[in-house]
């Protein structure tokens, strides 16, 4: 058994990140400035989007995106129960109604057939979540939405860098919101990026900075003007240059970080693909994943312990884990407001009892991954039915 606890998802921060942040601290731009602009440019080139707006979280991007698309009380927004609560919370912030469409048990991605069943004349937007870094069936979802003039905003928190049919997620006319939270594929500690067509992103830039007509950072620059106008009561969602400094170095290390994740993924796949004790979550063939999460779906009939006990056993073997996710309809606010029962979304509900996420992060060595494999095997042997 390993001696030290293996954390679920620590960040990989090198001397290069520390130097770039220090450089920012020694300069004059702590908030949004030249490094933020540069990070937007680099990100834009990576995902091949029309425009990119650096923001302080993916949640901010989801809120801003729906606001820009005109979502308001009375509107319905369709998303998946298998997501982090932020995806739905922002719909509530706008006074609109959350509608859930159940998932595909193989991939845990939103099922387009279920979306179709939930569309009504009030449906104004669909928010597919590229769960675990796998791309949703975007051609089907986009066709469904375009023919009915419904907007699509992609929750791409897990999906940098994901390819769908050989194109990067972000390379689309949909708005996409990415996350650089501390546990995501690259990090700025907190942070995000909203990408999309130029007209929508210009609106987002105004709405994301107080509703102010000019970028504040230009305001204080030589030749900038002190004059500004408030066009609308906007939000405060801009990224800082300290965050962008982290992001610039992280993105420059992208191939190294992805190689680390890929190595771990391959070790897991080889060990876990054909087990009687669990199934592994599948990745659709038309996408390339950054392997954001590695999920086991326990076959509870084959084990004497349940998922929660399995997690405790892993923890006692010094392996950190997590669960993605407690589905939305099982959180008290949503269950009470929408009168959802656990059975309202049967696939998500069943999966929720079986899933756990193993460590898969930018710091792991092959030995760490082997330690996880050994611990999982040990538990299965000890508790097989
Ligand atoms: C992390 C996450 C978010 C929120 O991202 P933040 O940058 O922390 O706001 C939204 N959706 C999903 C699916 C996430 O995993």
Coordinates of C-alpha atoms and ligand atoms in Angstrom, one line a residue:
X1 CA 0.0 0.0 0.0
X2 CA 1.2 3.5 -0.7
X3 CA 2.6 5.5 2.2
X4 CA 1.4 9.0 1.2
X5 CA -2.1 10.1 0.5
X6 CA -2.7 10.5 -3.3
X7 CA -4.7 13.7 -3.7
X8 CA -7.6 13.6 -6.2
X9 CA -6.6 16.7 -8.3
X10 CA -3.8 18.9 -7.1
X11 CA -2.5 21.6 -9.5
X12 CA 0.8 21.3 -11.3
X13 CA 2.6 24.6 -10.6
X14 CA 6.3 25.0 -11.6
X15 CA 8.9 27.7 -11.2
X16 CA 7.7 29.1 -14.6
X17 CA 4.2 29.9 -13.2
X18 CA 5.8 31.4 -10.1
X19 CA 8.1 33.6 -12.1
X20 CA 5.3 34.8 -14.4
X21 CA 3.1 35.7 -11.4
X22 CA 6.0 37.4 -9.7
X23 CA 6.6 39.4 -12.8
X24 CA 3.0 40.6 -12.8
X25 CA 3.2 41.6 -9.1
X26 CA 6.3 43.7 -9.9
X27 CA 4.5 45.5 -12.7
X28 CA 1.6 48.0 -12.7
X29 CA -1.3 45.8 -14.0
X30 CA -2.7 43.6 -11.3
X31 CA -6.2 43.5 -12.7
X32 CA -7.2 43.1 -16.3
X33 CA -4.3 44.3 -18.5
X34 CA -1.8 43.2 -21.2
X35 CA -1.4 39.6 -19.8
X36 CA -5.1 39.0 -19.9
X37 CA -5.3 40.3 -23.5
X38 CA -2.4 38.0 -24.4
X39 CA -4.0 35.0 -22.7
X40 CA -7.2 35.7 -24.7
X41 CA -5.2 35.7 -27.9
X42 CA -3.3 32.5 -27.1
X43 CA -6.5 30.7 -26.1
X44 CA -8.3 32.0 -29.2
X45 CA -5.5 30.5 -31.4
X46 CA -5.7 27.2 -29.5
X47 CA -9.4 26.6 -29.9
X48 CA -9.8 28.5 -33.2
X49 CA -12.8 30.5 -32.0
X50 CA -13.8 33.9 -33.4
X51 CA -13.5 35.8 -30.1
X52 CA -12.5 35.0 -26.5
X53 CA -13.3 36.9 -23.3
X54 CA -11.2 36.1 -20.2
X55 CA -13.4 36.0 -17.1
X56 CA -13.2 35.1 -13.4
X57 CA -15.0 31.8 -13.6
X58 CA -16.9 29.4 -15.9
X59 CA -20.0 30.1 -13.8
X60 CA -19.6 33.8 -14.7
X61 CA -19.4 32.8 -18.4
X62 CA -22.5 30.6 -18.1
X63 CA -24.5 33.4 -16.4
X64 CA -23.2 36.1 -18.8
X65 CA -23.8 33.9 -21.8
X66 CA -27.4 33.2 -21.0
X67 CA -27.9 36.9 -20.1
X68 CA -26.5 38.0 -23.5
X69 CA -28.8 35.5 -25.2
X70 CA -31.7 37.2 -23.6
X71 CA -32.8 34.5 -21.2
X72 CA -35.4 35.9 -18.8
X73 CA -38.3 34.8 -16.5
X74 CA -40.7 32.5 -18.2
X75 CA -38.0 31.0 -20.4
X76 CA -37.0 27.3 -20.2
X77 CA -33.4 26.2 -20.3
X78 CA -32.6 22.5 -20.9
X79 CA -29.6 20.9 -19.4
X80 CA -28.3 17.7 -17.9
X81 CA -28.8 16.4 -14.3
X82 CA -25.2 15.1 -14.4
X83 CA -23.4 18.3 -13.9
X84 CA -22.1 20.7 -11.3
X85 CA -24.8 22.8 -9.8
X86 CA -23.4 26.0 -11.3
X87 CA -24.8 25.0 -14.7
X88 CA -28.4 25.3 -13.3
X89 CA -27.8 27.9 -10.6
X90 CA -27.2 30.6 -13.3
X91 CA -30.6 29.8 -14.9
X92 CA -32.2 30.4 -11.5
X93 CA -30.3 33.7 -11.2
X94 CA -32.0 34.9 -14.4
X95 CA -35.4 33.8 -13.1
X96 CA -35.8 31.2 -15.9
X97 CA -36.9 27.6 -15.5
X98 CA -34.5 24.7 -15.4
X99 CA -35.6 21.7 -17.4
X100 CA -33.5 18.5 -17.2
X101 CA -33.0 15.9 -19.9
X102 CA -31.7 12.5 -18.8
X103 CA -28.3 11.1 -19.8
X104 CA -26.8 8.2 -21.9
X105 CA -25.7 5.5 -19.4
X106 CA -22.6 4.6 -21.5
X107 CA -21.1 8.1 -21.6
X108 CA -23.0 10.0 -18.9
X109 CA -23.5 12.8 -21.5
X110 CA -26.9 14.4 -22.1
X111 CA -29.1 12.3 -24.4
X112 CA -30.3 14.3 -27.5
X113 CA -33.5 12.0 -27.6
X114 CA -34.3 13.1 -24.1
X115 CA -33.7 16.8 -25.0
X116 CA -36.2 16.4 -27.9
X117 CA -38.9 15.2 -25.5
X118 CA -38.4 18.2 -23.2
X119 CA -38.6 21.0 -25.9
X120 CA -41.7 23.2 -25.5
X121 CA -42.6 26.6 -27.1
X122 CA -41.0 28.2 -24.0
X123 CA -37.6 26.5 -24.6
X124 CA -35.1 29.3 -25.2
X125 CA -31.7 27.6 -24.7
X126 CA -30.0 24.2 -24.4
X127 CA -26.9 24.0 -22.2
X128 CA -25.0 20.7 -23.1
X129 CA -22.2 19.8 -20.7
X130 CA -19.1 18.2 -22.2
X131 CA -18.9 15.9 -19.2
X132 CA -15.5 14.4 -18.3
X133 CA -14.0 16.1 -21.3
X134 CA -16.1 14.1 -23.8
X135 CA -17.9 16.0 -26.4
X136 CA -21.7 15.9 -26.5
X137 CA -23.5 14.9 -29.7
X138 CA -23.3 18.5 -31.0
X139 CA -24.4 18.0 -34.6
X140 CA -27.7 16.5 -33.4
X141 CA -28.2 19.1 -30.6
X142 CA -27.3 22.0 -33.0
X143 CA -29.7 20.8 -35.7
X144 CA -32.5 20.4 -33.1
X145 CA -31.9 23.9 -31.8
X146 CA -31.4 25.8 -35.0
X147 CA -34.5 24.5 -36.7
X148 CA -36.5 25.8 -33.7
X149 CA -34.5 29.0 -33.1
X150 CA -33.3 27.8 -29.7
X151 CA -29.9 29.0 -28.5
X152 CA -27.0 26.7 -27.5
X153 CA -24.5 27.6 -24.8
X154 CA -21.9 24.9 -24.2
X155 CA -20.7 24.2 -20.6
X156 CA -17.1 23.4 -21.6
X157 CA -15.7 23.4 -18.0
X158 CA -14.1 20.0 -18.7
X159 CA -13.4 20.4 -22.4
X160 CA -10.2 22.3 -22.9
X161 CA -8.7 20.8 -25.0
X162 CA -11.4 18.5 -26.5
X163 CA -11.9 17.8 -30.2
X164 CA -15.3 16.9 -31.6
X165 CA -15.2 15.5 -35.2
X166 CA -11.6 16.9 -35.5
X167 CA -12.6 20.4 -34.5
X168 CA -11.8 22.0 -31.1
X169 CA -14.7 22.6 -28.7
X170 CA -14.9 26.4 -28.9
X171 CA -14.6 26.4 -32.7
X172 CA -18.3 26.9 -33.3
X173 CA -20.9 29.7 -33.6
X174 CA -22.2 28.7 -30.1
X175 CA -21.1 30.5 -27.0
X176 CA -18.8 28.2 -24.9
X177 CA -17.8 28.7 -21.3
X178 CA -14.5 27.1 -20.1
X179 CA -13.2 26.8 -16.6
X180 CA -9.7 27.3 -15.2
X181 CA -10.7 26.4 -11.6
X182 CA -7.9 24.8 -9.6
X183 CA -9.0 21.2 -10.4
X184 CA -9.6 21.6 -14.1
X185 CA -7.3 20.6 -17.0
X186 CA -5.4 23.9 -16.9
X187 CA -5.8 26.4 -14.0
X188 CA -5.6 30.1 -13.2
X189 CA -6.7 29.3 -9.6
X190 CA -10.1 30.7 -10.4
X191 CA -10.9 31.8 -13.9
X192 CA -12.7 31.0 -17.2
X193 CA -13.0 31.9 -20.8
X194 CA -16.2 32.7 -22.8
X195 CA -15.8 32.1 -26.5
X196 CA -18.1 32.7 -29.4
X197 CA -19.0 35.0 -32.4
X198 CA -17.6 38.5 -32.3
X199 CA -21.0 40.3 -31.9
X200 CA -21.9 38.2 -28.8
X201 CA -18.5 38.5 -27.2
X202 CA -18.5 42.3 -27.6
X203 CA -21.8 42.4 -25.7
X204 CA -20.4 40.0 -23.1
X205 CA -17.4 42.3 -22.6
X206 CA -19.7 45.2 -21.8
X207 CA -22.1 43.2 -19.6
X208 CA -19.1 41.5 -17.9
X209 CA -17.5 44.8 -16.8
X210 CA -20.3 46.8 -15.1
X211 CA -22.1 47.5 -18.4
X212 CA -19.4 50.1 -19.0
X213 CA -18.9 51.2 -22.6
X214 CA -15.0 51.0 -22.5
X215 CA -12.5 48.5 -21.2
X216 CA -11.4 49.9 -17.9
X217 CA -7.8 48.9 -18.4
X218 CA -7.7 51.1 -21.5
X219 CA -9.2 53.9 -19.5
X220 CA -6.1 54.2 -17.3
X221 CA -3.6 53.7 -20.1
X222 CA -1.7 56.6 -21.8
X223 CA -4.1 58.0 -24.4
X224 CA -7.1 56.3 -22.8
X225 CA -9.9 58.5 -21.7
X226 CA -11.4 58.9 -18.2
X227 CA -14.8 59.1 -19.7
X228 CA -17.1 56.1 -19.7
X229 CA -20.8 55.4 -19.9
X230 CA -22.9 52.8 -18.2
X231 CA -25.1 51.3 -20.9
X232 CA -26.7 48.6 -18.7
X233 CA -26.2 47.5 -15.1
X234 CA -23.6 44.8 -15.8
X235 CA -21.6 42.4 -13.7
X236 CA -18.0 42.2 -12.5
X237 CA -16.7 39.2 -14.2
X238 CA -13.2 40.2 -15.6
X239 CA -10.0 38.1 -15.2
X240 CA -7.0 39.6 -13.5
X241 CA -3.4 39.7 -14.9
X242 CA -2.3 37.6 -12.0
X243 CA -4.7 34.9 -13.1
X244 CA -3.7 35.4 -16.8
X245 CA 0.0 35.0 -15.8
X246 CA -0.8 31.5 -14.5
X247 CA -2.9 30.8 -17.6
X248 CA -0.2 31.8 -20.0
X249 CA 2.3 29.4 -18.5
X250 CA -0.2 26.6 -18.1
X251 CA -1.3 26.8 -21.7
X252 CA 2.4 26.8 -22.8
X253 CA 2.7 23.5 -21.0
X254 CA -0.4 22.0 -22.5
X255 CA 1.2 19.1 -24.4
X256 CA 3.2 18.1 -21.3
X257 CA 0.1 18.2 -19.1
X258 CA -1.9 16.2 -21.6
X259 CA 0.8 13.6 -21.9
X260 CA 0.7 13.1 -18.2
X261 CA -3.1 12.7 -18.2
X262 CA -2.9 10.3 -21.2
X263 CA -0.3 8.1 -19.5
X264 CA -2.6 7.7 -16.4
X265 CA -5.6 7.1 -18.6
X266 CA -3.9 4.3 -20.5
X267 CA -2.7 2.6 -17.4
X268 CA -6.3 2.7 -16.0
X269 CA -7.8 1.5 -19.3
X270 CA -5.5 -1.4 -19.5
X271 CA -6.2 -2.5 -15.9
X272 CA -10.0 -1.7 -15.7
X273 CA -11.5 -2.3 -19.2
X274 CA -12.8 -5.9 -18.7
X275 CA -13.6 -6.2 -15.0
X276 CA -16.7 -8.0 -13.6
X277 CA -16.8 -5.5 -10.7
X278 CA -17.4 -2.3 -12.7
X279 CA -17.7 -0.7 -16.1
X280 CA -15.6 2.2 -17.2
X281 CA -17.2 5.3 -18.6
X282 CA -17.1 5.4 -22.4
X283 CA -15.8 8.2 -24.6
X284 CA -17.6 8.7 -27.9
X285 CA -15.6 7.7 -30.9
X286 CA -16.0 11.0 -32.7
X287 CA -14.1 12.9 -30.0
X288 CA -10.6 13.4 -28.5
X289 CA -10.7 13.9 -24.8
X290 CA -8.3 15.6 -22.4
X291 CA -9.3 12.9 -19.9
X292 CA -10.7 15.3 -17.4
X293 CA -12.2 12.5 -15.2
X294 CA -11.8 8.7 -14.9
X295 CA -15.0 7.2 -13.8
X296 CA -15.8 3.7 -12.6
X297 CA -19.4 2.5 -12.5
X298 CA -19.5 -0.2 -9.9
X299 CA -21.5 -3.4 -10.5
X300 CA -23.1 -3.3 -7.1
X301 CA -24.4 -6.9 -7.4
X302 CA -20.8 -8.2 -7.7
X303 CA -19.6 -6.5 -4.5
X304 CA -20.5 -6.8 -0.8
X305 CA -20.0 -3.0 -0.3
X306 CA -21.7 0.0 -1.8
X307 CA -20.1 3.0 -3.6
X308 CA -19.7 5.0 -0.4
X309 CA -17.9 2.1 1.3
X310 CA -15.8 1.6 -1.8
X311 CA -14.6 5.3 -1.5
X312 CA -13.9 4.8 2.2
X313 CA -11.8 1.7 1.4
X314 CA -9.8 3.6 -1.2
X315 CA -9.3 6.4 1.3
X316 CA -8.0 4.0 3.9
X317 CA -5.5 2.8 1.2
X318 CA -4.4 6.5 0.7
X319 CA -6.2 7.1 -2.5
X320 CA -8.3 10.3 -2.9
X321 CA -11.5 10.1 -4.9
X322 CA -14.5 12.2 -5.8
X323 CA -18.0 11.8 -7.2
X324 CA -19.1 13.5 -10.4
X325 CA -21.9 14.3 -9.7
X326 CA -24.6 14.2 -7.1
X327 CA -27.2 14.8 -9.9
X328 CA -29.0 18.1 -9.8
X329 CA -32.4 16.7 -9.1
X330 CA -31.2 15.2 -5.9
X331 CA -30.1 18.6 -4.4
X332 CA -32.8 19.9 -2.0
X333 CA -33.3 23.3 -3.7
X334 CA -34.0 21.7 -7.0
X335 CA -36.0 18.7 -5.7
X336 CA -38.2 21.0 -3.7
X337 CA -38.7 23.7 -6.3
X338 CA -39.4 21.4 -9.2
X339 CA -41.0 18.5 -7.2
X340 CA -38.4 16.1 -8.7
X341 CA -38.0 12.7 -7.1
X342 CA -34.9 10.5 -7.5
X343 CA -36.8 8.6 -10.1
X344 CA -37.6 11.7 -12.2
X345 CA -34.4 11.0 -14.1
X346 CA -33.9 7.3 -13.8
X347 CA -30.6 6.9 -15.7
X348 CA -28.8 9.7 -13.9
X349 CA -30.3 8.5 -10.6
X350 CA -29.1 4.9 -11.0
X351 CA -25.7 6.0 -12.2
X352 CA -25.4 8.3 -9.2
X353 CA -25.4 5.3 -6.9
X354 CA -22.6 3.5 -8.8
X355 CA -20.1 6.2 -9.9
X356 CA -16.8 7.3 -8.4
X357 CA -13.9 9.3 -10.0
X358 CA -10.3 8.1 -9.6
X359 CA -7.4 10.5 -9.4
X360 CA -6.5 11.8 -12.8
X361 CA -4.4 15.0 -12.7
X362 CA -1.4 16.9 -14.1
X363 CA 0.9 15.7 -11.3
X364 CA 0.5 12.0 -11.4
X365 CA 3.3 9.5 -12.2
X366 CA 2.9 6.0 -13.7
X367 CA 3.6 4.7 -10.2
X368 CA 0.8 6.7 -8.7
X369 CA -1.6 5.3 -11.3
X370 CA -0.3 1.7 -10.5
X371 CA -0.9 2.4 -6.9
X372 CA -4.6 3.2 -7.7
X373 CA -4.9 0.1 -9.8
X374 CA -3.5 -2.0 -7.0
X375 CA -5.8 -0.5 -4.4
X376 CA -8.9 -1.0 -6.6
X377 CA -8.0 -4.6 -7.3
X378 CA -7.4 -5.2 -3.6
X379 CA -10.8 -3.9 -2.6
X380 CA -12.5 -5.9 -5.3
X381 CA -10.8 -9.1 -4.2
X382 CA -11.6 -8.5 -0.5
X383 CA -15.2 -7.5 -1.0
X384 CA -16.3 -9.6 -4.0
X385 CA -19.7 -11.3 -3.6
Ligands
LIG1 C1 -16.2 23.4 -12.5 C2 -17.5 23.4 -13.3 C3 -18.2 24.6 -13.5 C4 -17.9 25.8 -12.8 O1 -16.6 26.3 -13.1 P1 -16.0 27.5 -12.2 O2 -14.9 28.0 -13.1 O3 -15.6 27.0 -10.9 O4 -17.1 28.5 -12.1 C5 -19.3 24.5 -14.3 N1 -19.7 23.4 -14.9 C6 -19.0 22.2 -14.7 C7 -19.5 21.0 -15.4 C8 -17.9 22.2 -13.9 O5 -17.2 21.0 -13.7

